[in-house]
Amino acid sequence: MRLLIIGAPGAGKGTQATAIAEHYGIPAVSTGDIFRANIKGGTELGKKVKAIMDAGELVPDQVTDEIVADRLGADDAASGFLLDGYPRNLHQVEALDSYLKAEGLSLDAVVSLEVDPELLTDRLLKRAEIEGRADDNEETIRNRMSVYISQTEPLIDHYRQAGLLVPVDGVGEISQVRDRIFSALDARA
């Protein structure tokens, strides 16, 4: 299976991505993890990403596209993958679509974890309090939600029109959400 998971900050993407990948026997591919591994490994790409991040800038789409394409070309991703954190904008959607088309592949589904933004804001504020994250204040969290909504809405529309979107209620216990995801994906198979 070739999958994407989309969800607002705090929706549980990372937690669910791990479970989905294990369930379907595919690697979970997180751009954040890829960046950190390349930096730690001292690769050319890692050096480039580290310099960008050290300057406090976002990694440009072209660099992110290269890193993802390189990762999807790895042997363990030959039979499928779950992308978490990519694509984040329409440019990256186009880059991913082009890569997959060139490889004779296509996505099977895009899981969209649906959670009310107000609930997520409360959840993230509680997490910040528990974990002592001073930078996760209400203003910062609301800004992240706003950016997510403005950047992701076009992606959701794109995948809905392509017939790939699988909306899943992301509210509830981790196991309940996981079971909903598996049921929705299995129904598509």
Tab-separated table of N, CA, C and O in Angstrom, residues 56-130:
chain	number	residue	atom	x	y	z
A	56	GLY	N	17.441	29.082	10.830
A	56	GLY	CA	16.065	29.336	11.250
A	56	GLY	C	15.074	29.386	10.102
A	56	GLY	O	13.995	29.947	10.239
A	57	GLU	N	15.443	28.798	8.976
A	57	GLU	CA	14.573	28.821	7.801
A	57	GLU	C	13.928	27.461	7.580
A	57	GLU	O	14.387	26.450	8.108
A	58	LEU	N	12.856	27.466	6.790
A	58	LEU	CA	12.204	26.213	6.410
A	58	LEU	C	12.981	25.578	5.270
A	58	LEU	O	13.511	26.282	4.410
A	59	VAL	N	13.036	24.265	5.278
A	59	VAL	CA	13.710	23.553	4.204
A	59	VAL	C	12.907	23.773	2.919
A	59	VAL	O	11.692	23.542	2.897
A	60	PRO	N	13.553	24.264	1.852
A	60	PRO	CA	12.826	24.528	0.604
A	60	PRO	C	12.181	23.263	0.023
A	60	PRO	O	12.691	22.151	0.214
A	61	ASP	N	11.076	23.474	-0.689
A	61	ASP	CA	10.345	22.356	-1.292
A	61	ASP	C	11.257	21.458	-2.121
A	61	ASP	O	11.170	20.237	-2.038
A	62	GLN	N	12.117	22.060	-2.942
A	62	GLN	CA	12.956	21.262	-3.840
A	62	GLN	C	13.840	20.289	-3.062
A	62	GLN	O	13.991	19.135	-3.446
A	63	VAL	N	14.414	20.737	-1.946
A	63	VAL	CA	15.266	19.878	-1.120
A	63	VAL	C	14.416	18.776	-0.488
A	63	VAL	O	14.794	17.600	-0.487
A	64	THR	N	13.242	19.151	0.032
A	64	THR	CA	12.347	18.165	0.641
A	64	THR	C	11.915	17.136	-0.398
A	64	THR	O	11.912	15.929	-0.123
A	65	ASP	N	11.584	17.597	-1.602
A	65	ASP	CA	11.186	16.689	-2.688
A	65	ASP	C	12.301	15.683	-2.982
A	65	ASP	O	12.044	14.489	-3.153
A	66	GLU	N	13.551	16.161	-3.040
A	66	GLU	CA	14.698	15.288	-3.313
A	66	GLU	C	14.849	14.223	-2.219
A	66	GLU	O	15.084	13.052	-2.509
A	67	ILE	N	14.731	14.666	-0.970
A	67	ILE	CA	14.903	13.749	0.154
A	67	ILE	C	13.817	12.673	0.139
A	67	ILE	O	14.098	11.493	0.335
A	68	VAL	N	12.582	13.078	-0.101
A	68	VAL	CA	11.480	12.111	-0.128
A	68	VAL	C	11.648	11.146	-1.297
A	68	VAL	O	11.504	9.931	-1.131
A	69	ALA	N	11.984	11.653	-2.471
A	69	ALA	CA	12.168	10.786	-3.641
A	69	ALA	C	13.283	9.772	-3.370
A	69	ALA	O	13.148	8.583	-3.691
A	70	ASP	N	14.360	10.232	-2.758
A	70	ASP	CA	15.465	9.334	-2.429
A	70	ASP	C	15.003	8.249	-1.459
A	70	ASP	O	15.299	7.065	-1.644
A	71	ARG	N	14.227	8.634	-0.446
A	71	ARG	CA	13.747	7.670	0.555
A	71	ARG	C	12.771	6.673	-0.052
A	71	ARG	O	12.805	5.485	0.257
A	72	LEU	N	11.882	7.147	-0.932
A	72	LEU	CA	10.901	6.248	-1.549
A	72	LEU	C	11.563	5.279	-2.525
A	72	LEU	O	10.991	4.246	-2.853
A	73	GLY	N	12.782	5.606	-2.955
A	73	GLY	CA	13.532	4.715	-3.838
A	73	GLY	C	14.258	3.606	-3.094
A	73	GLY	O	14.821	2.700	-3.720
A	74	ALA	N	14.229	3.636	-1.766
A	74	ALA	CA	14.894	2.602	-0.966
A	74	ALA	C	14.152	1.268	-1.092
A	74	ALA	O	12.944	1.232	-1.334
A	75	ASP	N	14.906	0.170	-0.945
A	75	ASP	CA	14.345	-1.178	-1.117
A	75	ASP	C	13.126	-1.450	-0.242
A	75	ASP	O	12.171	-2.070	-0.692
A	76	ASP	N	13.156	-0.979	1.022
A	76	ASP	CA	12.054	-1.303	1.930
A	76	ASP	C	10.751	-0.601	1.555
A	76	ASP	O	9.682	-0.973	2.031
A	77	ALA	N	10.820	0.399	0.663
A	77	ALA	CA	9.613	1.112	0.241
A	77	ALA	C	9.080	0.590	-1.093
A	77	ALA	O	8.088	1.102	-1.600
A	78	ALA	N	9.723	-0.445	-1.627
A	78	ALA	CA	9.321	-0.971	-2.945
A	78	ALA	C	7.884	-1.497	-2.942
A	78	ALA	O	7.167	-1.351	-3.923
A	79	SER	N	7.466	-2.092	-1.832
A	79	SER	CA	6.112	-2.660	-1.793
A	79	SER	C	5.090	-1.710	-1.159
A	79	SER	O	3.930	-2.061	-1.014
A	80	GLY	N	5.537	-0.517	-0.786
A	80	GLY	CA	4.613	0.458	-0.226
A	80	GLY	C	5.267	1.331	0.821
A	80	GLY	O	6.407	1.113	1.216
A	81	PHE	N	4.508	2.323	1.267
A	81	PHE	CA	5.006	3.272	2.259
A	81	PHE	C	3.833	4.063	2.810
A	81	PHE	O	2.740	4.070	2.242
A	82	LEU	N	4.081	4.716	3.932
A	82	LEU	CA	3.127	5.663	4.510
A	82	LEU	C	3.882	6.966	4.718
A	82	LEU	O	4.841	7.009	5.482
A	83	LEU	N	3.469	8.014	4.011
A	83	LEU	CA	4.104	9.320	4.159
A	83	LEU	C	3.407	10.121	5.259
A	83	LEU	O	2.187	10.243	5.266
A	84	ASP	N	4.220	10.666	6.167
A	84	ASP	CA	3.725	11.479	7.278
A	84	ASP	C	4.491	12.796	7.255
A	84	ASP	O	5.707	12.797	7.411
A	85	GLY	N	3.786	13.901	7.019
A	85	GLY	CA	4.453	15.207	6.997
A	85	GLY	C	4.810	15.672	5.597
A	85	GLY	O	5.443	16.704	5.430
A	86	TYR	N	4.443	14.915	4.618
A	86	TYR	CA	4.709	15.249	3.215
A	86	TYR	C	3.626	14.606	2.382
A	86	TYR	O	3.265	13.457	2.655
A	87	PRO	N	3.099	15.284	1.413
A	87	PRO	CA	3.342	16.672	1.027
A	87	PRO	C	2.619	17.652	1.945
A	87	PRO	O	1.616	17.321	2.552
A	88	ARG	N	3.157	18.874	2.016
A	88	ARG	CA	2.579	19.926	2.858
A	88	ARG	C	1.925	21.041	2.046
A	88	ARG	O	1.268	21.896	2.610
A	89	ASN	N	2.171	21.068	0.746
A	89	ASN	CA	1.591	22.116	-0.095
A	89	ASN	C	1.386	21.559	-1.508
A	89	ASN	O	1.808	20.437	-1.809
A	90	LEU	N	0.744	22.333	-2.353
A	90	LEU	CA	0.421	21.837	-3.701
A	90	LEU	C	1.662	21.599	-4.553
A	90	LEU	O	1.672	20.671	-5.369
A	91	HIS	N	2.720	22.387	-4.352
A	91	HIS	CA	3.969	22.122	-5.080
A	91	HIS	C	4.474	20.713	-4.761
A	91	HIS	O	4.860	19.956	-5.651
A	92	GLN	N	4.463	20.370	-3.477
A	92	GLN	CA	4.946	19.051	-3.069
A	92	GLN	C	4.017	17.948	-3.565
A	92	GLN	O	4.480	16.855	-3.902
A	93	VAL	N	2.705	18.219	-3.641
A	93	VAL	CA	1.757	17.247	-4.204
A	93	VAL	C	2.145	16.957	-5.652
A	93	VAL	O	2.217	15.799	-6.070
A	94	GLU	N	2.411	18.020	-6.403
A	94	GLU	CA	2.785	17.853	-7.810
A	94	GLU	C	4.099	17.091	-7.943
A	94	GLU	O	4.243	16.230	-8.816
A	95	ALA	N	5.063	17.398	-7.079
A	95	ALA	CA	6.354	16.701	-7.114
A	95	ALA	C	6.166	15.216	-6.804
A	95	ALA	O	6.744	14.351	-7.480
A	96	LEU	N	5.352	14.912	-5.803
A	96	LEU	CA	5.091	13.515	-5.448
A	96	LEU	C	4.361	12.804	-6.585
A	96	LEU	O	4.745	11.694	-6.972
A	97	ASP	N	3.336	13.450	-7.128
A	97	ASP	CA	2.597	12.847	-8.247
A	97	ASP	C	3.527	12.560	-9.427
A	97	ASP	O	3.452	11.493	-10.034
A	98	SER	N	4.412	13.500	-9.737
A	98	SER	CA	5.361	13.310	-10.850
A	98	SER	C	6.304	12.156	-10.572
A	98	SER	O	6.581	11.338	-11.457
A	99	TYR	N	6.817	12.095	-9.347
A	99	TYR	CA	7.728	11.004	-8.973
A	99	TYR	C	7.023	9.654	-9.120
A	99	TYR	O	7.558	8.729	-9.736
A	100	LEU	N	5.831	9.543	-8.545
A	100	LEU	CA	5.093	8.279	-8.600
A	100	LEU	C	4.774	7.891	-10.040
A	100	LEU	O	4.952	6.726	-10.431
A	101	LYS	N	4.360	8.848	-10.843
A	101	LYS	CA	4.026	8.577	-12.242
A	101	LYS	C	5.261	8.069	-12.993
A	101	LYS	O	5.179	7.098	-13.754
A	102	ALA	N	6.408	8.709	-12.759
A	102	ALA	CA	7.657	8.306	-13.416
A	102	ALA	C	8.058	6.885	-13.022
A	102	ALA	O	8.677	6.166	-13.808
A	103	GLU	N	7.671	6.475	-11.812
A	103	GLU	CA	7.999	5.129	-11.320
A	103	GLU	C	6.905	4.125	-11.659
A	103	GLU	O	7.005	2.947	-11.295
A	104	GLY	N	5.835	4.589	-12.320
A	104	GLY	CA	4.714	3.704	-12.655
A	104	GLY	C	3.886	3.324	-11.432
A	104	GLY	O	3.286	2.250	-11.385
A	105	LEU	N	3.845	4.210	-10.449
A	105	LEU	CA	3.142	3.954	-9.192
A	105	LEU	C	2.039	4.983	-8.986
A	105	LEU	O	1.981	5.993	-9.684
A	106	SER	N	1.194	4.728	-8.007
A	106	SER	CA	0.172	5.700	-7.619
A	106	SER	C	-0.163	5.483	-6.146
A	106	SER	O	0.135	4.433	-5.579
A	107	LEU	N	-0.776	6.481	-5.547
A	107	LEU	CA	-1.225	6.366	-4.163
A	107	LEU	C	-2.470	5.495	-4.106
A	107	LEU	O	-3.279	5.494	-5.039
A	108	ASP	N	-2.625	4.786	-2.998
A	108	ASP	CA	-3.834	3.990	-2.778
A	108	ASP	C	-4.875	4.771	-1.993
A	108	ASP	O	-6.075	4.615	-2.224
A	109	ALA	N	-4.419	5.602	-1.047
A	109	ALA	CA	-5.352	6.348	-0.218
A	109	ALA	C	-4.619	7.443	0.548
A	109	ALA	O	-3.406	7.364	0.771
A	110	VAL	N	-5.395	8.450	0.955
A	110	VAL	CA	-4.895	9.536	1.791
A	110	VAL	C	-5.803	9.595	3.015
A	110	VAL	O	-6.973	9.965	2.914
A	111	VAL	N	-5.267	9.195	4.166
A	111	VAL	CA	-6.021	9.209	5.412
A	111	VAL	C	-5.993	10.628	5.975
A	111	VAL	O	-4.919	11.205	6.163
A	112	SER	N	-7.161	11.187	6.225
A	112	SER	CA	-7.266	12.517	6.804
A	112	SER	C	-7.878	12.388	8.195
A	112	SER	O	-9.049	12.026	8.329
A	113	LEU	N	-7.069	12.648	9.227
A	113	LEU	CA	-7.570	12.594	10.599
A	113	LEU	C	-8.346	13.875	10.882
A	113	LEU	O	-7.784	14.971	10.875
A	114	GLU	N	-9.640	13.724	11.104
A	114	GLU	CA	-10.536	14.864	11.296
A	114	GLU	C	-10.757	15.089	12.790
A	114	GLU	O	-11.301	14.220	13.469
A	115	VAL	N	-10.307	16.260	13.259
A	115	VAL	CA	-10.494	16.634	14.660
A	115	VAL	C	-10.788	18.132	14.698
A	115	VAL	O	-10.118	18.907	14.010
A	116	ASP	N	-11.773	18.531	15.501
A	116	ASP	CA	-12.131	19.940	15.634
A	116	ASP	C	-10.910	20.742	16.109
A	116	ASP	O	-10.270	20.357	17.096
A	117	PRO	N	-10.585	21.847	15.415
A	117	PRO	CA	-9.412	22.647	15.793
A	117	PRO	C	-9.430	23.140	17.241
A	117	PRO	O	-8.383	23.233	17.869
A	118	GLU	N	-10.611	23.452	17.783
A	118	GLU	CA	-10.683	23.909	19.174
A	118	GLU	C	-10.274	22.791	20.132
A	118	GLU	O	-9.580	23.026	21.120
A	119	LEU	N	-10.705	21.580	19.831
A	119	LEU	CA	-10.328	20.425	20.651
A	119	LEU	C	-8.821	20.214	20.588
A	119	LEU	O	-8.167	19.950	21.606
A	120	LEU	N	-8.255	20.352	19.393
A	120	LEU	CA	-6.808	20.190	19.238
A	120	LEU	C	-6.041	21.283	19.984
A	120	LEU	O	-5.011	21.007	20.595
A	121	THR	N	-6.546	22.498	19.934
A	121	THR	CA	-5.901	23.600	20.650
A	121	THR	C	-5.866	23.285	22.139
A	121	THR	O	-4.810	23.407	22.786
A	122	ASP	N	-6.994	22.841	22.693
A	122	ASP	CA	-7.038	22.461	24.113
A	122	ASP	C	-6.069	21.319	24.398
A	122	ASP	O	-5.348	21.339	25.396
A	123	ARG	N	-6.048	20.311	23.508
A	123	ARG	CA	-5.168	19.147	23.681
A	123	ARG	C	-3.701	19.585	23.693
A	123	ARG	O	-2.920	19.143	24.541
A	124	LEU	N	-3.324	20.463	22.766
A	124	LEU	CA	-1.929	20.919	22.678
A	124	LEU	C	-1.550	21.799	23.859
A	124	LEU	O	-0.413	21.748	24.341
A	125	LEU	N	-2.502	22.605	24.352
A	125	LEU	CA	-2.221	23.429	25.534
A	125	LEU	C	-1.980	22.548	26.757
A	125	LEU	O	-1.077	22.820	27.557
A	126	LYS	N	-2.784	21.490	26.908
A	126	LYS	CA	-2.583	20.557	28.030
A	126	LYS	C	-1.233	19.860	27.908
A	126	LYS	O	-0.507	19.705	28.887
A	127	ARG	N	-0.890	19.424	26.670
A	127	ARG	CA	0.391	18.755	26.444
A	127	ARG	C	1.545	19.703	26.780
A	127	ARG	O	2.522	19.311	27.412
A	128	ALA	N	1.424	20.973	26.379
A	128	ALA	CA	2.470	21.962	26.651
A	128	ALA	C	2.657	22.157	28.152
A	128	ALA	O	3.785	22.267	28.638
A	129	GLU	N	1.536	22.157	28.882
A	129	GLU	CA	1.582	22.329	30.328
A	129	GLU	C	2.256	21.126	30.987
A	129	GLU	O	3.142	21.274	31.818
A	130	ILE	N	1.864	19.926	30.566
A	130	ILE	CA	2.419	18.699	31.138
A	130	ILE	C	3.899	18.557	30.820
A	130	ILE	O	4.702	18.206	31.682
